[in-house]
Amino acid sequence: MYEFLDVLRQHPDALQKVGVCGFSLYILAFTCLQTGKVCGKSALYTGLVVCAASYVLISLASAFNLAAFLIQSSYVLIGLFGLARRFVKWRSDRATGRAQVFPRHSVTSGQ
């Protein structure tokens, strides 16, 4: 594990680019949420946030920050929990014949 971190630390520019990709995913997810393109309860939104947090976590290998690590790892763990919970519910609904392939969530426009 430590060898892997050492290899990552040898490429700080690449780690910074990974962090910027994470930032971009956060902004994309939040913009889509605020413009009504996705619902905050959707798997897509949760997946984007989990990916963004994972990228930022990876970028911390070059410049560790405890607060950032705690925030990003919390987002990853809570997001994965939510996705797993959604999957278990989907399987249960599928077994009883109530599953929807793409469940609809209402997105209110605020008008």
Short mmCIF file of C-alpha atoms in Angstrom, two decimals:
data_model
loop_
_atom_site.label_atom_id
_atom_site.label_comp_id
_atom_site.label_asym_id
_atom_site.label_seq_id
_atom_site.Cartn_x
_atom_site.Cartn_y
_atom_site.Cartn_z
CA MET A 1 0.00 0.00 0.00
CA TYR A 2 2.79 2.40 0.90
CA GLU A 3 4.57 1.65 -2.39
CA PHE A 4 1.42 2.65 -4.25
CA LEU A 5 1.28 5.96 -2.37
CA ASP A 6 4.95 6.56 -3.08
CA VAL A 7 4.35 6.02 -6.79
CA LEU A 8 1.44 8.48 -6.68
CA ARG A 9 3.52 11.08 -4.86
CA GLN A 10 6.12 10.97 -7.64
CA HIS A 11 3.56 12.54 -9.99
CA PRO A 12 2.20 15.65 -8.23
CA ASP A 13 1.03 17.23 -11.49
CA ALA A 14 -1.09 14.19 -12.31
CA LEU A 15 -2.55 14.21 -8.79
CA GLN A 16 -3.43 17.86 -9.15
CA LYS A 17 -5.22 17.11 -12.44
CA VAL A 18 -7.16 14.31 -10.74
CA GLY A 19 -8.20 16.77 -8.02
CA VAL A 20 -9.32 19.30 -10.63
CA CYS A 21 -11.39 16.56 -12.31
CA GLY A 22 -13.01 15.91 -8.93
CA PHE A 23 -13.76 19.60 -8.55
CA SER A 24 -15.27 19.65 -12.05
CA LEU A 25 -17.52 16.70 -11.21
CA TYR A 26 -18.71 18.46 -8.04
CA ILE A 27 -19.55 21.59 -10.04
CA LEU A 28 -21.25 19.56 -12.78
CA ALA A 29 -23.39 17.66 -10.26
CA PHE A 30 -24.37 20.79 -8.35
CA THR A 31 -25.15 22.72 -11.55
CA CYS A 32 -27.33 19.88 -12.82
CA LEU A 33 -29.09 19.75 -9.47
CA GLN A 34 -29.73 23.50 -9.35
CA THR A 35 -30.94 23.66 -12.96
CA GLY A 36 -33.33 20.75 -12.44
CA LYS A 37 -31.52 18.35 -14.77
CA VAL A 38 -31.13 15.79 -11.97
CA CYS A 39 -32.88 15.13 -8.70
CA GLY A 40 -30.95 15.07 -5.43
CA LYS A 41 -32.41 11.60 -4.79
CA SER A 42 -31.16 10.18 -8.08
CA ALA A 43 -28.44 7.57 -8.41
CA LEU A 44 -26.79 9.76 -11.06
CA TYR A 45 -26.35 12.68 -8.66
CA THR A 46 -25.08 10.41 -5.89
CA GLY A 47 -22.71 8.67 -8.30
CA LEU A 48 -21.29 11.98 -9.51
CA VAL A 49 -20.67 13.14 -5.93
CA VAL A 50 -19.03 9.82 -4.98
CA CYS A 51 -16.74 9.99 -8.03
CA ALA A 52 -15.88 13.63 -7.34
CA ALA A 53 -15.04 12.90 -3.70
CA SER A 54 -12.96 9.88 -4.73
CA TYR A 55 -10.93 11.97 -7.18
CA VAL A 56 -10.29 14.64 -4.57
CA LEU A 57 -9.29 11.94 -2.06
CA ILE A 58 -6.75 10.55 -4.54
CA SER A 59 -5.33 14.04 -5.07
CA LEU A 60 -4.69 14.35 -1.32
CA ALA A 61 -1.83 11.84 -1.67
CA SER A 62 0.45 14.71 -2.70
CA ALA A 63 -0.70 17.30 -0.15
CA PHE A 64 -2.54 15.68 2.75
CA ASN A 65 -5.11 17.73 4.64
CA LEU A 66 -6.96 16.01 7.48
CA ALA A 67 -10.13 18.10 7.21
CA ALA A 68 -10.36 17.54 3.44
CA PHE A 69 -9.72 13.83 3.95
CA LEU A 70 -12.52 13.58 6.52
CA ILE A 71 -15.00 15.48 4.34
CA GLN A 72 -14.23 13.55 1.15
CA SER A 73 -14.13 10.13 2.80
CA SER A 74 -17.49 10.90 4.47
CA TYR A 75 -19.00 11.78 1.10
CA VAL A 76 -17.68 8.53 -0.40
CA LEU A 77 -18.88 6.32 2.46
CA ILE A 78 -22.32 7.93 2.80
CA GLY A 79 -22.78 7.99 -0.98
CA LEU A 80 -21.84 4.32 -1.34
CA PHE A 81 -24.22 3.48 1.51
CA GLY A 82 -27.02 5.33 -0.30
CA LEU A 83 -26.29 3.60 -3.60
CA ALA A 84 -26.19 0.18 -1.90
CA ARG A 85 -29.46 0.94 -0.12
CA ARG A 86 -31.05 1.96 -3.44
CA PHE A 87 -29.77 -1.24 -5.09
CA VAL A 88 -31.17 -3.46 -2.31
CA LYS A 89 -34.56 -1.72 -2.59
CA TRP A 90 -34.51 -2.09 -6.37
CA ARG A 91 -33.79 -5.84 -6.07
CA SER A 92 -36.59 -6.22 -3.52
CA ASP A 93 -39.00 -4.32 -5.76
CA ARG A 94 -37.90 -6.37 -8.76
CA ALA A 95 -38.59 -9.59 -6.88
CA THR A 96 -42.14 -8.40 -6.11
CA GLY A 97 -42.71 -7.00 -9.61
CA ARG A 98 -42.70 -3.33 -8.60
CA ALA A 99 -39.28 -2.33 -9.94
CA GLN A 100 -38.80 0.54 -12.35
CA VAL A 101 -35.72 0.54 -14.54
CA PHE A 102 -35.48 4.33 -14.43
CA PRO A 103 -37.56 5.55 -11.50
CA ARG A 104 -38.95 9.04 -11.94
CA HIS A 105 -38.22 11.65 -9.29
CA SER A 106 -40.03 14.91 -9.47
CA VAL A 107 -37.82 17.94 -9.80
CA THR A 108 -39.59 21.11 -8.79
CA SER A 109 -38.75 24.28 -10.62
CA GLY A 110 -39.32 26.58 -7.67
CA GLN A 111 -41.96 28.65 -9.44
#
